mmCIF file with all atom_site columns, C-alpha atoms (C1' of nucleotides) in Angstrom:
data_model
loop_
_atom_site.group_PDB
_atom_site.id
_atom_site.type_symbol
_atom_site.label_atom_id
_atom_site.label_alt_id
_atom_site.label_comp_id
_atom_site.label_asym_id
_atom_site.label_entity_id
_atom_site.label_seq_id
_atom_site.pdbx_PDB_ins_code
_atom_site.Cartn_x
_atom_site.Cartn_y
_atom_site.Cartn_z
_atom_site.occupancy
_atom_site.B_iso_or_equiv
_atom_site.pdbx_formal_charge
_atom_site.auth_seq_id
_atom_site.auth_comp_id
_atom_site.auth_asym_id
_atom_site.auth_atom_id
_atom_site.pdbx_PDB_model_num
ATOM 1   C CA    . MET A 1 1   ? -29.846 -155.580 -44.321 1.00 59.00 ? 1   MET A CA    1
ATOM 2   C CA    . SER A 1 2   ? -31.378 -157.878 -46.842 1.00 65.00 ? 2   SER A CA    1
ATOM 3   C CA    . GLN A 1 3   ? -34.179 -158.555 -44.420 1.00 77.00 ? 3   GLN A CA    1
ATOM 4   C CA    . LYS A 1 4   ? -34.718 -154.844 -44.011 1.00 90.00 ? 4   LYS A CA    1
ATOM 5   C CA    . ILE A 1 5   ? -35.247 -154.372 -47.703 1.00 92.00 ? 5   ILE A CA    1
ATOM 6   C CA    . LYS A 1 6   ? -37.705 -157.231 -47.799 1.00 93.00 ? 6   LYS A CA    1
ATOM 7   C CA    . ASP A 1 7   ? -39.685 -155.691 -44.945 1.00 95.00 ? 7   ASP A CA    1
ATOM 8   C CA    . TYR A 1 8   ? -39.643 -152.297 -46.582 1.00 96.00 ? 8   TYR A CA    1
ATOM 9   C CA    . PHE A 1 9   ? -40.816 -153.411 -50.019 1.00 97.00 ? 9   PHE A CA    1
ATOM 10  C CA    . GLY A 1 10  ? -42.827 -156.439 -48.980 1.00 97.00 ? 10  GLY A CA    1
ATOM 11  C CA    . LYS A 1 11  ? -45.998 -154.434 -48.423 1.00 96.00 ? 11  LYS A CA    1
ATOM 12  C CA    . GLN A 1 12  ? -48.790 -153.447 -50.754 1.00 95.00 ? 12  GLN A CA    1
ATOM 13  C CA    . ALA A 1 13  ? -47.622 -151.270 -53.625 1.00 95.00 ? 13  ALA A CA    1
ATOM 14  C CA    . ASP A 1 14  ? -49.645 -148.236 -52.594 1.00 95.00 ? 14  ASP A CA    1
ATOM 15  C CA    . GLU A 1 15  ? -48.218 -148.347 -49.083 1.00 96.00 ? 15  GLU A CA    1
ATOM 16  C CA    . VAL A 1 16  ? -44.649 -148.690 -50.340 1.00 97.00 ? 16  VAL A CA    1
ATOM 17  C CA    . ALA A 1 17  ? -45.274 -145.851 -52.768 1.00 97.00 ? 17  ALA A CA    1
ATOM 18  C CA    . ARG A 1 18  ? -46.197 -143.623 -49.817 1.00 97.00 ? 18  ARG A CA    1
ATOM 19  C CA    . ASN A 1 19  ? -43.253 -144.765 -47.729 1.00 97.00 ? 19  ASN A CA    1
ATOM 20  C CA    . LEU A 1 20  ? -40.785 -144.060 -50.499 1.00 97.00 ? 20  LEU A CA    1
ATOM 21  C CA    . LEU A 1 21  ? -41.736 -140.389 -50.635 1.00 97.00 ? 21  LEU A CA    1
ATOM 22  C CA    . GLY A 1 22  ? -39.077 -138.384 -48.832 1.00 97.00 ? 22  GLY A CA    1
ATOM 23  C CA    . ASP A 1 23  ? -36.488 -141.151 -48.984 1.00 97.00 ? 23  ASP A CA    1
ATOM 24  C CA    . THR A 1 24  ? -33.094 -140.511 -50.509 1.00 97.00 ? 24  THR A CA    1
ATOM 25  C CA    . LEU A 1 25  ? -32.012 -142.336 -53.627 1.00 97.00 ? 25  LEU A CA    1
ATOM 26  C CA    . VAL A 1 26  ? -28.259 -142.514 -54.078 1.00 96.00 ? 26  VAL A CA    1
ATOM 27  C CA    . LYS A 1 27  ? -26.779 -143.309 -57.471 1.00 95.00 ? 27  LYS A CA    1
ATOM 28  C CA    . ARG A 1 28  ? -23.065 -143.603 -58.017 1.00 93.00 ? 28  ARG A CA    1
ATOM 29  C CA    . ILE A 1 29  ? -21.665 -142.795 -61.437 1.00 93.00 ? 29  ILE A CA    1
ATOM 30  C CA    . GLY A 1 30  ? -17.953 -143.407 -61.630 1.00 91.00 ? 30  GLY A CA    1
ATOM 31  C CA    . ASN A 1 31  ? -16.610 -141.955 -58.397 1.00 93.00 ? 31  ASN A CA    1
ATOM 32  C CA    . LYS A 1 32  ? -19.392 -139.414 -57.907 1.00 94.00 ? 32  LYS A CA    1
ATOM 33  C CA    . GLU A 1 33  ? -22.478 -139.891 -55.804 1.00 95.00 ? 33  GLU A CA    1
ATOM 34  C CA    . TYR A 1 34  ? -25.727 -138.258 -56.853 1.00 96.00 ? 34  TYR A CA    1
ATOM 35  C CA    . ARG A 1 35  ? -28.253 -137.940 -54.059 1.00 97.00 ? 35  ARG A CA    1
ATOM 36  C CA    . SER A 1 36  ? -31.904 -137.259 -54.835 1.00 97.00 ? 36  SER A CA    1
ATOM 37  C CA    . ARG A 1 37  ? -35.102 -137.166 -52.821 1.00 97.00 ? 37  ARG A CA    1
ATOM 38  C CA    . ILE A 1 38  ? -37.967 -139.293 -54.036 1.00 97.00 ? 38  ILE A CA    1
ATOM 39  C CA    . ILE A 1 39  ? -40.945 -136.987 -54.444 1.00 96.00 ? 39  ILE A CA    1
ATOM 40  C CA    . GLU A 1 40  ? -43.323 -138.700 -56.840 1.00 96.00 ? 40  GLU A CA    1
ATOM 41  C CA    . THR A 1 41  ? -44.329 -142.343 -57.230 1.00 96.00 ? 41  THR A CA    1
ATOM 42  C CA    . GLU A 1 42  ? -47.071 -144.474 -58.701 1.00 93.00 ? 42  GLU A CA    1
ATOM 43  C CA    . ALA A 1 43  ? -48.353 -147.890 -57.678 1.00 93.00 ? 43  ALA A CA    1
ATOM 44  C CA    . TYR A 1 44  ? -49.039 -150.620 -60.219 1.00 90.00 ? 44  TYR A CA    1
ATOM 45  C CA    . PHE A 1 45  ? -50.885 -153.836 -59.628 1.00 88.00 ? 45  PHE A CA    1
ATOM 46  C CA    . ASP A 1 46  ? -51.703 -156.745 -61.851 1.00 77.00 ? 46  ASP A CA    1
ATOM 47  C CA    . GLU A 1 47  ? -54.997 -158.398 -62.732 1.00 65.00 ? 47  GLU A CA    1
ATOM 48  C CA    . LYS A 1 48  ? -57.129 -155.720 -61.156 1.00 64.00 ? 48  LYS A CA    1
ATOM 49  C CA    . ASP A 1 49  ? -55.134 -152.984 -62.808 1.00 60.00 ? 49  ASP A CA    1
ATOM 50  C CA    . PRO A 1 50  ? -56.054 -152.272 -66.433 1.00 61.00 ? 50  PRO A CA    1
ATOM 51  C CA    . ALA A 1 51  ? -53.371 -149.596 -66.622 1.00 60.00 ? 51  ALA A CA    1
ATOM 52  C CA    . SER A 1 52  ? -50.530 -151.989 -65.952 1.00 63.00 ? 52  SER A CA    1
ATOM 53  C CA    . ARG A 1 53  ? -48.987 -153.754 -68.873 1.00 67.00 ? 53  ARG A CA    1
ATOM 54  C CA    . ALA A 1 54  ? -48.377 -156.711 -66.600 1.00 55.00 ? 54  ALA A CA    1
ATOM 55  C CA    . THR A 1 55  ? -51.937 -157.710 -67.441 1.00 56.00 ? 55  THR A CA    1
ATOM 56  C CA    . LYS A 1 56  ? -50.630 -158.639 -70.872 1.00 62.00 ? 56  LYS A CA    1
ATOM 57  C CA    . GLY A 1 57  ? -48.167 -161.086 -69.405 1.00 59.00 ? 57  GLY A CA    1
ATOM 58  C CA    . GLY A 1 58  ? -44.622 -161.412 -70.640 1.00 75.00 ? 58  GLY A CA    1
ATOM 59  C CA    . ASP A 1 59  ? -41.412 -160.404 -69.001 1.00 85.00 ? 59  ASP A CA    1
ATOM 60  C CA    . LEU A 1 60  ? -42.881 -157.432 -67.151 1.00 88.00 ? 60  LEU A CA    1
ATOM 61  C CA    . ARG A 1 61  ? -45.330 -159.636 -65.327 1.00 86.00 ? 61  ARG A CA    1
ATOM 62  C CA    . ILE A 1 62  ? -42.643 -162.201 -64.531 1.00 89.00 ? 62  ILE A CA    1
ATOM 63  C CA    . THR A 1 63  ? -40.396 -159.528 -63.073 1.00 92.00 ? 63  THR A CA    1
ATOM 64  C CA    . MET A 1 64  ? -43.195 -158.090 -60.940 1.00 92.00 ? 64  MET A CA    1
ATOM 65  C CA    . LYS A 1 65  ? -43.503 -161.506 -59.339 1.00 91.00 ? 65  LYS A CA    1
ATOM 66  C CA    . MET A 1 66  ? -39.911 -161.496 -58.215 1.00 93.00 ? 66  MET A CA    1
ATOM 67  C CA    . LYS A 1 67  ? -38.979 -160.763 -54.636 1.00 94.00 ? 67  LYS A CA    1
ATOM 68  C CA    . PRO A 1 68  ? -39.665 -157.328 -53.173 1.00 95.00 ? 68  PRO A CA    1
ATOM 69  C CA    . GLY A 1 69  ? -36.823 -154.890 -53.703 1.00 95.00 ? 69  GLY A CA    1
ATOM 70  C CA    . THR A 1 70  ? -36.000 -156.151 -57.180 1.00 95.00 ? 70  THR A CA    1
ATOM 71  C CA    . ILE A 1 71  ? -35.362 -153.379 -59.678 1.00 96.00 ? 71  ILE A CA    1
ATOM 72  C CA    . LEU A 1 72  ? -37.633 -153.426 -62.690 1.00 94.00 ? 72  LEU A CA    1
ATOM 73  C CA    . ILE A 1 73  ? -36.688 -151.444 -65.763 1.00 94.00 ? 73  ILE A CA    1
ATOM 74  C CA    . TYR A 1 74  ? -39.506 -150.776 -68.173 1.00 92.00 ? 74  TYR A CA    1
ATOM 75  C CA    . GLY A 1 75  ? -38.736 -149.332 -71.587 1.00 91.00 ? 75  GLY A CA    1
ATOM 76  C CA    . VAL A 1 76  ? -41.308 -147.172 -73.306 1.00 91.00 ? 76  VAL A CA    1
ATOM 77  C CA    . HIS A 1 77  ? -40.977 -144.667 -76.133 1.00 93.00 ? 77  HIS A CA    1
ATOM 78  C CA    . ASN A 1 78  ? -37.316 -143.796 -75.984 1.00 94.00 ? 78  ASN A CA    1
ATOM 79  C CA    . ASN A 1 79  ? -36.997 -143.873 -72.235 1.00 95.00 ? 79  ASN A CA    1
ATOM 80  C CA    . TRP A 1 80  ? -36.283 -146.213 -69.378 1.00 96.00 ? 80  TRP A CA    1
ATOM 81  C CA    . LEU A 1 81  ? -38.560 -146.135 -66.357 1.00 95.00 ? 81  LEU A CA    1
ATOM 82  C CA    . ILE A 1 82  ? -37.412 -147.482 -63.009 1.00 97.00 ? 82  ILE A CA    1
ATOM 83  C CA    . ASN A 1 83  ? -39.691 -149.456 -60.718 1.00 96.00 ? 83  ASN A CA    1
ATOM 84  C CA    . PHE A 1 84  ? -39.217 -151.432 -57.539 1.00 97.00 ? 84  PHE A CA    1
ATOM 85  C CA    . VAL A 1 85  ? -41.010 -154.711 -57.083 1.00 95.00 ? 85  VAL A CA    1
ATOM 86  C CA    . THR A 1 86  ? -43.230 -154.750 -53.991 1.00 96.00 ? 86  THR A CA    1
ATOM 87  C CA    . GLY A 1 87  ? -45.616 -157.084 -52.201 1.00 95.00 ? 87  GLY A CA    1
ATOM 88  C CA    . GLU A 1 88  ? -45.258 -160.795 -51.686 1.00 94.00 ? 88  GLU A CA    1
ATOM 89  C CA    . THR A 1 89  ? -43.090 -162.816 -54.013 1.00 94.00 ? 89  THR A CA    1
ATOM 90  C CA    . GLY A 1 90  ? -45.378 -164.304 -56.664 1.00 91.00 ? 90  GLY A CA    1
ATOM 91  C CA    . LYS A 1 91  ? -47.943 -161.487 -56.473 1.00 90.00 ? 91  LYS A CA    1
ATOM 92  C CA    . PRO A 1 92  ? -47.180 -159.008 -59.230 1.00 89.00 ? 92  PRO A CA    1
ATOM 93  C CA    . GLN A 1 93  ? -46.873 -155.459 -57.938 1.00 92.00 ? 93  GLN A CA    1
ATOM 94  C CA    . ALA A 1 94  ? -44.485 -152.595 -58.492 1.00 94.00 ? 94  ALA A CA    1
ATOM 95  C CA    . VAL A 1 95  ? -43.910 -148.952 -57.671 1.00 96.00 ? 95  VAL A CA    1
ATOM 96  C CA    . LEU A 1 96  ? -42.822 -146.567 -60.398 1.00 95.00 ? 96  LEU A CA    1
ATOM 97  C CA    . ILE A 1 97  ? -40.449 -143.740 -59.503 1.00 97.00 ? 97  ILE A CA    1
ATOM 98  C CA    . ARG A 1 98  ? -41.745 -140.703 -61.378 1.00 96.00 ? 98  ARG A CA    1
ATOM 99  C CA    . ALA A 1 99  ? -39.731 -137.761 -60.093 1.00 97.00 ? 99  ALA A CA    1
ATOM 100 C CA    . LEU A 1 100 ? -36.784 -136.846 -57.879 1.00 98.00 ? 100 LEU A CA    1
ATOM 101 C CA    . GLU A 1 101 ? -35.688 -133.646 -56.170 1.00 97.00 ? 101 GLU A CA    1
ATOM 102 C CA    . PRO A 1 102 ? -31.973 -133.033 -56.774 1.00 97.00 ? 102 PRO A CA    1
ATOM 103 C CA    . LEU A 1 103 ? -30.042 -132.781 -53.486 1.00 97.00 ? 103 LEU A CA    1
ATOM 104 C CA    . ASN A 1 104 ? -26.364 -132.531 -54.340 1.00 97.00 ? 104 ASN A CA    1
ATOM 105 C CA    . HIS A 1 105 ? -26.667 -132.015 -58.096 1.00 96.00 ? 105 HIS A CA    1
ATOM 106 C CA    . LYS A 1 106 ? -28.658 -130.023 -60.612 1.00 95.00 ? 106 LYS A CA    1
ATOM 107 C CA    . GLY A 1 107 ? -29.903 -132.688 -62.964 1.00 95.00 ? 107 GLY A CA    1
ATOM 108 C CA    . ASN A 1 108 ? -33.442 -132.442 -64.258 1.00 95.00 ? 108 ASN A CA    1
ATOM 109 C CA    . CYS A 1 109 ? -35.225 -135.366 -62.629 1.00 96.00 ? 109 CYS A CA    1
ATOM 110 C CA    . SER A 1 110 ? -38.815 -134.136 -62.921 1.00 96.00 ? 110 SER A CA    1
ATOM 111 C CA    . GLY A 1 111 ? -40.170 -137.074 -64.867 1.00 96.00 ? 111 GLY A CA    1
ATOM 112 C CA    . PRO A 1 112 ? -39.648 -140.817 -65.069 1.00 96.00 ? 112 PRO A CA    1
ATOM 113 C CA    . GLY A 1 113 ? -37.698 -140.701 -68.325 1.00 96.00 ? 113 GLY A CA    1
ATOM 114 C CA    . ARG A 1 114 ? -35.637 -137.692 -67.319 1.00 97.00 ? 114 ARG A CA    1
ATOM 115 C CA    . LEU A 1 115 ? -34.423 -139.104 -64.040 1.00 97.00 ? 115 LEU A CA    1
ATOM 116 C CA    . THR A 1 116 ? -33.250 -142.365 -65.568 1.00 97.00 ? 116 THR A CA    1
ATOM 117 C CA    . LYS A 1 117 ? -31.480 -140.508 -68.342 1.00 96.00 ? 117 LYS A CA    1
ATOM 118 C CA    . PHE A 1 118 ? -29.663 -138.244 -65.919 1.00 96.00 ? 118 PHE A CA    1
ATOM 119 C CA    . LEU A 1 119 ? -28.734 -141.006 -63.492 1.00 97.00 ? 119 LEU A CA    1
ATOM 120 C CA    . LYS A 1 120 ? -27.667 -143.344 -66.279 1.00 96.00 ? 120 LYS A CA    1
ATOM 121 C CA    . ILE A 1 121 ? -30.132 -146.032 -65.296 1.00 96.00 ? 121 ILE A CA    1
ATOM 122 C CA    . ASP A 1 122 ? -30.815 -148.453 -68.118 1.00 94.00 ? 122 ASP A CA    1
ATOM 123 C CA    . LYS A 1 123 ? -31.789 -152.029 -68.876 1.00 94.00 ? 123 LYS A CA    1
ATOM 124 C CA    . SER A 1 124 ? -28.583 -153.290 -67.286 1.00 93.00 ? 124 SER A CA    1
ATOM 125 C CA    . PHE A 1 125 ? -30.296 -152.788 -63.901 1.00 95.00 ? 125 PHE A CA    1
ATOM 126 C CA    . HIS A 1 126 ? -33.264 -154.925 -64.888 1.00 94.00 ? 126 HIS A CA    1
ATOM 127 C CA    . LYS A 1 127 ? -33.982 -157.719 -62.411 1.00 93.00 ? 127 LYS A CA    1
ATOM 128 C CA    . LYS A 1 128 ? -31.091 -156.729 -60.158 1.00 94.00 ? 128 LYS A CA    1
ATOM 129 C CA    . TYR A 1 129 ? -31.755 -156.753 -56.455 1.00 93.00 ? 129 TYR A CA    1
ATOM 130 C CA    . LEU A 1 130 ? -31.673 -153.338 -54.836 1.00 91.00 ? 130 LEU A CA    1
ATOM 131 C CA    . GLY A 1 131 ? -29.375 -154.222 -51.944 1.00 77.00 ? 131 GLY A CA    1
ATOM 132 C CA    . LYS A 1 132 ? -26.844 -155.937 -54.147 1.00 72.00 ? 132 LYS A CA    1
ATOM 133 C CA    . VAL A 1 133 ? -26.556 -153.493 -56.974 1.00 79.00 ? 133 VAL A CA    1
ATOM 134 C CA    . ASN A 1 134 ? -23.362 -151.579 -56.585 1.00 81.00 ? 134 ASN A CA    1
ATOM 135 C CA    . GLY A 1 135 ? -24.036 -147.903 -57.123 1.00 92.00 ? 135 GLY A CA    1
ATOM 136 C CA    . LEU A 1 136 ? -27.756 -147.732 -56.410 1.00 95.00 ? 136 LEU A CA    1
ATOM 137 C CA    . VAL A 1 137 ? -29.064 -147.464 -52.863 1.00 94.00 ? 137 VAL A CA    1
ATOM 138 C CA    . ILE A 1 138 ? -32.136 -146.109 -51.121 1.00 96.00 ? 138 ILE A CA    1
ATOM 139 C CA    . ILE A 1 139 ? -31.760 -144.520 -47.714 1.00 95.00 ? 139 ILE A CA    1
ATOM 140 C CA    . PRO A 1 140 ? -35.063 -144.461 -45.801 1.00 95.00 ? 140 PRO A CA    1
ATOM 141 C CA    . LYS A 1 141 ? -35.971 -141.150 -44.203 1.00 95.00 ? 141 LYS A CA    1
ATOM 142 C CA    . LYS A 1 142 ? -35.889 -140.769 -40.468 1.00 94.00 ? 142 LYS A CA    1
ATOM 143 C CA    . ILE A 1 143 ? -39.012 -141.993 -38.791 1.00 89.00 ? 143 ILE A CA    1
ATOM 144 C CA    . LYS A 1 144 ? -39.883 -138.670 -37.257 1.00 87.00 ? 144 LYS A CA    1
ATOM 145 C CA    . GLU A 1 145 ? -39.477 -136.902 -40.553 1.00 90.00 ? 145 GLU A CA    1
ATOM 146 C CA    . LYS A 1 146 ? -42.959 -135.985 -41.715 1.00 91.00 ? 146 LYS A CA    1
ATOM 147 C CA    . VAL A 1 147 ? -43.964 -135.876 -45.331 1.00 95.00 ? 147 VAL A CA    1
ATOM 148 C CA    . GLU A 1 148 ? -47.174 -134.351 -46.561 1.00 96.00 ? 148 GLU A CA    1
ATOM 149 C CA    . ILE A 1 149 ? -48.561 -136.658 -49.188 1.00 96.00 ? 149 ILE A CA    1
ATOM 150 C CA    . GLU A 1 150 ? -51.056 -135.834 -51.873 1.00 94.00 ? 150 GLU A CA    1
ATOM 151 C CA    . THR A 1 151 ? -52.646 -138.315 -54.261 1.00 93.00 ? 151 THR A CA    1
ATOM 152 C CA    . SER A 1 152 ? -54.085 -138.113 -57.741 1.00 86.00 ? 152 SER A CA    1
ATOM 153 C CA    . ASN A 1 153 ? -54.902 -140.254 -60.698 1.00 76.00 ? 153 ASN A CA    1
ATOM 154 C CA    . ARG A 1 154 ? -51.946 -141.735 -62.521 1.00 74.00 ? 154 ARG A CA    1
ATOM 155 C CA    . VAL A 1 155 ? -50.272 -139.994 -65.382 1.00 72.00 ? 155 VAL A CA    1
ATOM 156 C CA    . GLY A 1 156 ? -50.026 -140.965 -69.000 1.00 69.00 ? 156 GLY A CA    1
ATOM 157 C CA    . VAL A 1 157 ? -52.027 -144.130 -68.725 1.00 65.00 ? 157 VAL A CA    1
ATOM 158 C CA    . THR A 1 158 ? -55.104 -144.408 -70.901 1.00 61.00 ? 158 THR A CA    1
ATOM 159 C CA    . LYS A 1 159 ? -57.128 -146.706 -68.703 1.00 62.00 ? 159 LYS A CA    1
ATOM 160 C CA    . ASP A 1 160 ? -58.346 -146.633 -65.161 1.00 66.00 ? 160 ASP A CA    1
ATOM 161 C CA    . LEU A 1 161 ? -57.975 -142.896 -64.890 1.00 63.00 ? 161 LEU A CA    1
ATOM 162 C CA    . GLU A 1 162 ? -60.102 -142.709 -61.760 1.00 71.00 ? 162 GLU A CA    1
ATOM 163 C CA    . ALA A 1 163 ? -57.745 -144.732 -59.560 1.00 82.00 ? 163 ALA A CA    1
ATOM 164 C CA    . HIS A 1 164 ? -55.680 -142.558 -57.269 1.00 88.00 ? 164 HIS A CA    1
ATOM 165 C CA    . TYR A 1 165 ? -52.446 -144.515 -57.321 1.00 90.00 ? 165 TYR A CA    1
ATOM 166 C CA    . ARG A 1 166 ? -50.149 -141.575 -57.838 1.00 93.00 ? 166 ARG A CA    1
ATOM 167 C CA    . PHE A 1 167 ? -48.470 -140.146 -54.767 1.00 95.00 ? 167 PHE A CA    1
ATOM 168 C CA    . TYR A 1 168 ? -46.385 -137.023 -54.431 1.00 95.00 ? 168 TYR A CA    1
ATOM 169 C CA    . ILE A 1 169 ? -45.076 -134.642 -51.821 1.00 96.00 ? 169 ILE A CA    1
ATOM 170 C CA    . LYS A 1 170 ? -47.396 -131.702 -51.371 1.00 95.00 ? 170 LYS A CA    1
ATOM 171 C CA    . GLY A 1 171 ? -46.054 -128.436 -52.681 1.00 93.00 ? 171 GLY A CA    1
ATOM 172 C CA    . ASN A 1 172 ? -42.844 -129.865 -54.108 1.00 95.00 ? 172 ASN A CA    1
ATOM 173 C CA    . LYS A 1 173 ? -41.645 -127.956 -57.157 1.00 94.00 ? 173 LYS A CA    1
ATOM 174 C CA    . PHE A 1 174 ? -39.977 -130.895 -58.839 1.00 95.00 ? 174 PHE A CA    1
ATOM 175 C CA    . ILE A 1 175 ? -42.984 -133.078 -59.585 1.00 93.00 ? 175 ILE A CA    1
ATOM 176 C CA    . SER A 1 176 ? -43.471 -133.903 -63.252 1.00 89.00 ? 176 SER A CA    1
ATOM 177 C CA    . ARG A 1 177 ? -45.671 -131.367 -64.970 1.00 80.00 ? 177 ARG A CA    1
ATOM 178 C CA    . ARG A 1 178 ? -48.537 -133.602 -65.991 1.00 77.00 ? 178 ARG A CA    1
ATOM 179 C "C1'" . DC  B 2 1   ? -38.038 -159.795 -90.972 1.00 94.67 ? 1   DC  B "C1'" 1
ATOM 180 C "C1'" . DA  B 2 2   ? -42.401 -156.326 -90.647 1.00 94.67 ? 2   DA  B "C1'" 1
ATOM 181 C "C1'" . DT  B 2 3   ? -45.367 -153.848 -88.085 1.00 94.67 ? 3   DT  B "C1'" 1
ATOM 182 C "C1'" . DA  B 2 4   ? -47.942 -151.956 -84.098 1.00 94.67 ? 4   DA  B "C1'" 1
ATOM 183 C "C1'" . DT  B 2 5   ? -47.615 -149.799 -79.743 1.00 94.67 ? 5   DT  B "C1'" 1
ATOM 184 C "C1'" . DG  B 2 6   ? -46.771 -146.775 -75.675 1.00 94.67 ? 6   DG  B "C1'" 1
ATOM 185 C "C1'" . DA  B 2 7   ? -46.238 -146.048 -67.556 1.00 94.67 ? 7   DA  B "C1'" 1
ATOM 186 C "C1'" . DT  B 2 8   ? -42.652 -139.960 -72.514 1.00 94.67 ? 8   DT  B "C1'" 1
ATOM 187 C "C1'" . DG  B 2 9   ? -40.780 -135.562 -73.538 1.00 94.67 ? 9   DG  B "C1'" 1
ATOM 188 C "C1'" . DG  B 2 10  ? -40.478 -131.647 -75.963 1.00 94.67 ? 10  DG  B "C1'" 1
ATOM 189 C "C1'" . DA  B 2 11  ? -42.203 -128.517 -79.278 1.00 94.67 ? 11  DA  B "C1'" 1
ATOM 190 C "C1'" . DC  B 2 12  ? -45.904 -125.935 -80.625 1.00 94.67 ? 12  DC  B "C1'" 1
ATOM 191 C "C1'" . DT  B 2 13  ? -50.864 -123.202 -80.763 1.00 94.67 ? 13  DT  B "C1'" 1
ATOM 192 C "C1'" . DG  C 3 1   ? -54.082 -127.303 -73.901 1.00 94.67 ? 1   DG  C "C1'" 1
ATOM 193 C "C1'" . DT  C 3 2   ? -52.595 -130.541 -78.521 1.00 94.67 ? 2   DT  C "C1'" 1
ATOM 194 C "C1'" . DC  C 3 3   ? -49.364 -132.860 -81.678 1.00 94.67 ? 3   DC  C "C1'" 1
ATOM 195 C "C1'" . DC  C 3 4   ? -45.706 -135.854 -82.999 1.00 94.67 ? 4   DC  C "C1'" 1
ATOM 196 C "C1'" . DA  C 3 5   ? -40.681 -137.713 -83.097 1.00 94.67 ? 5   DA  C "C1'" 1
ATOM 197 C "C1'" . DT  C 3 6   ? -38.576 -141.631 -81.502 1.00 94.67 ? 6   DT  C "C1'" 1
ATOM 198 C "C1'" . DC  C 3 7   ? -37.194 -146.441 -80.345 1.00 94.67 ? 7   DC  C "C1'" 1
ATOM 199 C "C1'" . DA  C 3 8   ? -37.094 -150.675 -77.384 1.00 94.67 ? 8   DA  C "C1'" 1
ATOM 200 C "C1'" . DT  C 3 9   ? -40.322 -154.325 -76.992 1.00 94.67 ? 9   DT  C "C1'" 1
ATOM 201 C "C1'" . DA  C 3 10  ? -43.987 -157.661 -78.300 1.00 94.67 ? 10  DA  C "C1'" 1
ATOM 202 C "C1'" . DT  C 3 11  ? -46.088 -160.180 -81.612 1.00 94.67 ? 11  DT  C "C1'" 1
ATOM 203 C "C1'" . DG  C 3 12  ? -46.928 -162.351 -86.053 1.00 94.67 ? 12  DG  C "C1'" 1
ATOM 204 C "C1'" . DG  C 3 13  ? -45.301 -164.311 -90.563 1.00 94.67 ? 13  DG  C "C1'" 1
#
DNA sequence: CATATGATGGACT
DNA sequence: GTCCATCATATGG
């Protein structure tokens, strides 16, 4: 299982970002399970990526160098954003989860800050490994399940606006508005 | 301790 | 579309 996660997240961030679309994220709160479909992601790199704050060094950069599948919590404004570390260990990369489609609940998850707020994801998940964190699991979609992917420039960042590192499911109504 | 900043969200024109 | 409240970090004294 651990090996599976490493294979899944051990690829380039943009490829993982595409693969994650359509997967099911399961978060347990107390004795309830909230299932959501991942519908919008963004890829972040390091040195070549002016939009990523990892270029400034510090803890964010260190965490992005950890092994693929590590959860990275990034605080900005008054929100927590959840990322998964991707790529080879030692090469800083991460994928940001931007929006989820509610499956068995009605929480508003159309935005990176909203989904963490609803699912009660906070800094306590920082640097935890995905497969070992009790209460947070990703179930990959079936291989034959097709997902129509559309790309665009990333959202909210002030630099590198031309790069198309944002990925979302075509036609989905739950993508974040910007 | 003081201050600047932002991968946001929500309110407003 | 634009504006700004808000607060966890990073950085500097």
